[in-house]
Amino acid sequence: MNPWVGWGLALVGVVAGYVNYGWQGVVFAVTAIVFWLMVQFSRLLRVLRTASRNPVGQIPNAVMFNAWLRSGMRLTDVLKVTRSIGRRVGDGEDPEVWAWGDAAGDEVLVELVNGRVTRWKLQRAEPPG
């Protein structure tokens, strides 16, 4: 969702609260907005806490992760699935590239622009022998 839509709805809530209930309506609307922001912050912290408990850049199956990825996904959605903070590849400028790999040696490189997935690439490990 576009952040401008969320802030627009918040403004509409404050104005509607004022028009219908006066200052008590404004207080209620601001309380609801602060509650919503705290819920979002709590969700983000839960995702980061889960990801921080696992090895950096390690996932159970890179092929399944590759199949799950979609263009436009947020980084927080990627972290929910991988349950791991990715390993940064490159110099860190836009586009950012992060890598997640599995025990078999397969690796998925994910390119992010403004915190959203734009491209990804599965690199298969060379078969032994």
PDB file of C-alpha atoms in Angstrom:
ATOM      1  CA  MET A   1       0.000   0.000   0.000  1.00  0.00           C
ATOM      2  CA  ASN A   2       1.185   3.489  -0.784  1.00  0.00           C
ATOM      3  CA  PRO A   3       2.164   5.412   2.370  1.00  0.00           C
ATOM      4  CA  TRP A   4       0.354   8.517   1.092  1.00  0.00           C
ATOM      5  CA  VAL A   5      -2.915   6.586   1.147  1.00  0.00           C
ATOM      6  CA  GLY A   6      -2.336   5.589   4.782  1.00  0.00           C
ATOM      7  CA  TRP A   7      -1.503   9.118   5.888  1.00  0.00           C
ATOM      8  CA  GLY A   8      -4.463  10.455   3.887  1.00  0.00           C
ATOM      9  CA  LEU A   9      -6.785   8.058   5.692  1.00  0.00           C
ATOM     10  CA  ALA A  10      -5.287   9.120   9.012  1.00  0.00           C
ATOM     11  CA  LEU A  11      -5.967  12.768   8.178  1.00  0.00           C
ATOM     12  CA  VAL A  12      -9.529  11.954   7.136  1.00  0.00           C
ATOM     13  CA  GLY A  13     -10.004  10.144  10.459  1.00  0.00           C
ATOM     14  CA  VAL A  14      -8.780  13.142  12.449  1.00  0.00           C
ATOM     15  CA  VAL A  15     -10.993  15.560  10.499  1.00  0.00           C
ATOM     16  CA  ALA A  16     -14.019  13.270  10.763  1.00  0.00           C
ATOM     17  CA  GLY A  17     -13.417  12.868  14.485  1.00  0.00           C
ATOM     18  CA  TYR A  18     -13.274  16.631  14.943  1.00  0.00           C
ATOM     19  CA  VAL A  19     -16.369  17.306  12.839  1.00  0.00           C
ATOM     20  CA  ASN A  20     -18.477  14.646  14.560  1.00  0.00           C
ATOM     21  CA  TYR A  21     -17.194  14.677  18.170  1.00  0.00           C
ATOM     22  CA  GLY A  22     -14.984  17.729  18.631  1.00  0.00           C
ATOM     23  CA  TRP A  23     -11.707  17.417  20.483  1.00  0.00           C
ATOM     24  CA  GLN A  24     -12.668  13.982  21.882  1.00  0.00           C
ATOM     25  CA  GLY A  25     -12.932  12.677  18.306  1.00  0.00           C
ATOM     26  CA  VAL A  26      -9.463  14.041  17.512  1.00  0.00           C
ATOM     27  CA  VAL A  27      -8.037  12.331  20.595  1.00  0.00           C
ATOM     28  CA  PHE A  28      -9.675   9.046  19.608  1.00  0.00           C
ATOM     29  CA  ALA A  29      -8.387   9.295  16.009  1.00  0.00           C
ATOM     30  CA  VAL A  30      -4.839  10.094  17.136  1.00  0.00           C
ATOM     31  CA  THR A  31      -4.975   7.192  19.611  1.00  0.00           C
ATOM     32  CA  ALA A  32      -6.054   4.838  16.813  1.00  0.00           C
ATOM     33  CA  ILE A  33      -3.234   6.093  14.555  1.00  0.00           C
ATOM     34  CA  VAL A  34      -0.598   5.624  17.275  1.00  0.00           C
ATOM     35  CA  PHE A  35      -1.954   2.127  17.993  1.00  0.00           C
ATOM     36  CA  TRP A  36      -1.717   1.189  14.295  1.00  0.00           C
ATOM     37  CA  LEU A  37       1.867   2.477  14.090  1.00  0.00           C
ATOM     38  CA  MET A  38       2.823   0.474  17.201  1.00  0.00           C
ATOM     39  CA  VAL A  39       1.336  -2.693  15.704  1.00  0.00           C
ATOM     40  CA  GLN A  40       3.365  -2.192  12.504  1.00  0.00           C
ATOM     41  CA  PHE A  41       6.543  -1.527  14.485  1.00  0.00           C
ATOM     42  CA  SER A  42       5.944  -4.641  16.587  1.00  0.00           C
ATOM     43  CA  ARG A  43       5.507  -6.788  13.449  1.00  0.00           C
ATOM     44  CA  LEU A  44       8.765  -5.457  12.014  1.00  0.00           C
ATOM     45  CA  LEU A  45      10.663  -6.148  15.240  1.00  0.00           C
ATOM     46  CA  ARG A  46       9.266  -9.695  15.389  1.00  0.00           C
ATOM     47  CA  VAL A  47      10.513 -10.384  11.841  1.00  0.00           C
ATOM     48  CA  LEU A  48      13.957  -8.964  12.611  1.00  0.00           C
ATOM     49  CA  ARG A  49      14.210 -10.877  15.897  1.00  0.00           C
ATOM     50  CA  THR A  50      13.401 -14.156  14.131  1.00  0.00           C
ATOM     51  CA  ALA A  51      15.900 -13.423  11.357  1.00  0.00           C
ATOM     52  CA  SER A  52      18.646 -12.503  13.818  1.00  0.00           C
ATOM     53  CA  ARG A  53      18.453 -15.920  15.510  1.00  0.00           C
ATOM     54  CA  ASN A  54      19.475 -17.783  12.354  1.00  0.00           C
ATOM     55  CA  PRO A  55      22.795 -17.857  10.473  1.00  0.00           C
ATOM     56  CA  VAL A  56      23.301 -14.981   8.045  1.00  0.00           C
ATOM     57  CA  GLY A  57      22.310 -15.876   4.502  1.00  0.00           C
ATOM     58  CA  GLN A  58      21.311 -19.485   5.241  1.00  0.00           C
ATOM     59  CA  ILE A  59      17.988 -20.977   4.125  1.00  0.00           C
ATOM     60  CA  PRO A  60      16.721 -24.569   4.043  1.00  0.00           C
ATOM     61  CA  ASN A  61      16.086 -24.734   0.271  1.00  0.00           C
ATOM     62  CA  ALA A  62      17.221 -22.134  -2.271  1.00  0.00           C
ATOM     63  CA  VAL A  63      15.156 -23.620  -5.108  1.00  0.00           C
ATOM     64  CA  MET A  64      11.912 -23.285  -3.136  1.00  0.00           C
ATOM     65  CA  PHE A  65      12.842 -19.757  -2.090  1.00  0.00           C
ATOM     66  CA  ASN A  66      13.492 -18.888  -5.745  1.00  0.00           C
ATOM     67  CA  ALA A  67      10.032 -20.196  -6.691  1.00  0.00           C
ATOM     68  CA  TRP A  68       8.413 -18.164  -3.909  1.00  0.00           C
ATOM     69  CA  LEU A  69       9.910 -14.790  -4.889  1.00  0.00           C
ATOM     70  CA  ARG A  70       7.822 -12.204  -6.743  1.00  0.00           C
ATOM     71  CA  SER A  71       8.665  -8.809  -8.185  1.00  0.00           C
ATOM     72  CA  GLY A  72       7.665  -5.919  -5.926  1.00  0.00           C
ATOM     73  CA  MET A  73       7.951  -7.861  -2.660  1.00  0.00           C
ATOM     74  CA  ARG A  74       9.195  -5.869   0.316  1.00  0.00           C
ATOM     75  CA  LEU A  75      12.371  -6.810   2.123  1.00  0.00           C
ATOM     76  CA  THR A  76      10.367  -7.587   5.263  1.00  0.00           C
ATOM     77  CA  ASP A  77       8.326 -10.155   3.301  1.00  0.00           C
ATOM     78  CA  VAL A  78      11.540 -11.780   2.089  1.00  0.00           C
ATOM     79  CA  LEU A  79      12.864 -11.896   5.662  1.00  0.00           C
ATOM     80  CA  LYS A  80       9.635 -13.548   6.841  1.00  0.00           C
ATOM     81  CA  VAL A  81      10.119 -16.382   4.362  1.00  0.00           C
ATOM     82  CA  THR A  82      13.863 -16.869   4.747  1.00  0.00           C
ATOM     83  CA  ARG A  83      13.909 -16.336   8.524  1.00  0.00           C
ATOM     84  CA  SER A  84      17.453 -15.154   7.961  1.00  0.00           C
ATOM     85  CA  ILE A  85      19.161 -11.861   7.237  1.00  0.00           C
ATOM     86  CA  GLY A  86      20.748 -12.051   3.813  1.00  0.00           C
ATOM     87  CA  ARG A  87      24.428 -11.728   3.021  1.00  0.00           C
ATOM     88  CA  ARG A  88      25.170  -8.447   1.232  1.00  0.00           C
ATOM     89  CA  VAL A  89      26.851  -8.827  -2.148  1.00  0.00           C
ATOM     90  CA  GLY A  90      28.571  -5.911  -3.845  1.00  0.00           C
ATOM     91  CA  ASP A  91      29.187  -2.364  -2.729  1.00  0.00           C
ATOM     92  CA  GLY A  92      25.750  -1.625  -1.259  1.00  0.00           C
ATOM     93  CA  GLU A  93      24.634   1.034  -3.737  1.00  0.00           C
ATOM     94  CA  ASP A  94      21.289   0.918  -5.525  1.00  0.00           C
ATOM     95  CA  PRO A  95      20.418  -1.659  -6.590  1.00  0.00           C
ATOM     96  CA  GLU A  96      21.283  -3.579  -3.444  1.00  0.00           C
ATOM     97  CA  VAL A  97      22.052  -7.258  -3.935  1.00  0.00           C
ATOM     98  CA  TRP A  98      21.531  -9.789  -1.143  1.00  0.00           C
ATOM     99  CA  ALA A  99      22.251 -13.521  -1.214  1.00  0.00           C
ATOM    100  CA  TRP A 100      20.733 -16.508   0.544  1.00  0.00           C
ATOM    101  CA  GLY A 101      22.145 -20.005   0.146  1.00  0.00           C
ATOM    102  CA  ASP A 102      21.404 -23.537   1.276  1.00  0.00           C
ATOM    103  CA  ALA A 103      23.567 -26.422   2.500  1.00  0.00           C
ATOM    104  CA  ALA A 104      23.753 -27.947  -1.006  1.00  0.00           C
ATOM    105  CA  GLY A 105      25.546 -24.843  -2.298  1.00  0.00           C
ATOM    106  CA  ASP A 106      22.637 -23.371  -4.283  1.00  0.00           C
ATOM    107  CA  GLU A 107      22.264 -19.611  -3.877  1.00  0.00           C
ATOM    108  CA  VAL A 108      19.639 -17.005  -4.708  1.00  0.00           C
ATOM    109  CA  LEU A 109      20.784 -13.449  -5.462  1.00  0.00           C
ATOM    110  CA  VAL A 110      18.034 -10.903  -4.860  1.00  0.00           C
ATOM    111  CA  GLU A 111      18.233  -7.369  -6.252  1.00  0.00           C
ATOM    112  CA  LEU A 112      16.379  -4.687  -4.286  1.00  0.00           C
ATOM    113  CA  VAL A 113      15.574  -1.130  -5.354  1.00  0.00           C
ATOM    114  CA  ASN A 114      14.020   1.081  -2.667  1.00  0.00           C
ATOM    115  CA  GLY A 115      13.485  -1.970  -0.457  1.00  0.00           C
ATOM    116  CA  ARG A 116      11.514  -3.931  -3.065  1.00  0.00           C
ATOM    117  CA  VAL A 117      12.518  -6.981  -5.082  1.00  0.00           C
ATOM    118  CA  THR A 118      13.148  -6.148  -8.727  1.00  0.00           C
ATOM    119  CA  ARG A 119      15.103  -9.186  -9.945  1.00  0.00           C
ATOM    120  CA  TRP A 120      16.505 -12.421  -8.582  1.00  0.00           C
ATOM    121  CA  LYS A 121      18.703 -15.182  -9.891  1.00  0.00           C
ATOM    122  CA  LEU A 122      19.158 -18.785  -8.799  1.00  0.00           C
ATOM    123  CA  GLN A 123      22.748 -20.042  -8.984  1.00  0.00           C
ATOM    124  CA  ARG A 124      22.938 -23.819  -8.779  1.00  0.00           C
ATOM    125  CA  ALA A 125      25.953 -25.498  -7.246  1.00  0.00           C
ATOM    126  CA  GLU A 126      28.181 -27.518  -9.533  1.00  0.00           C
ATOM    127  CA  PRO A 127      27.513 -31.246  -9.157  1.00  0.00           C
ATOM    128  CA  PRO A 128      30.366 -33.105  -7.481  1.00  0.00           C
ATOM    129  CA  GLY A 129      32.493 -35.252  -9.596  1.00  0.00           C
TER     130      GLY A 129
END
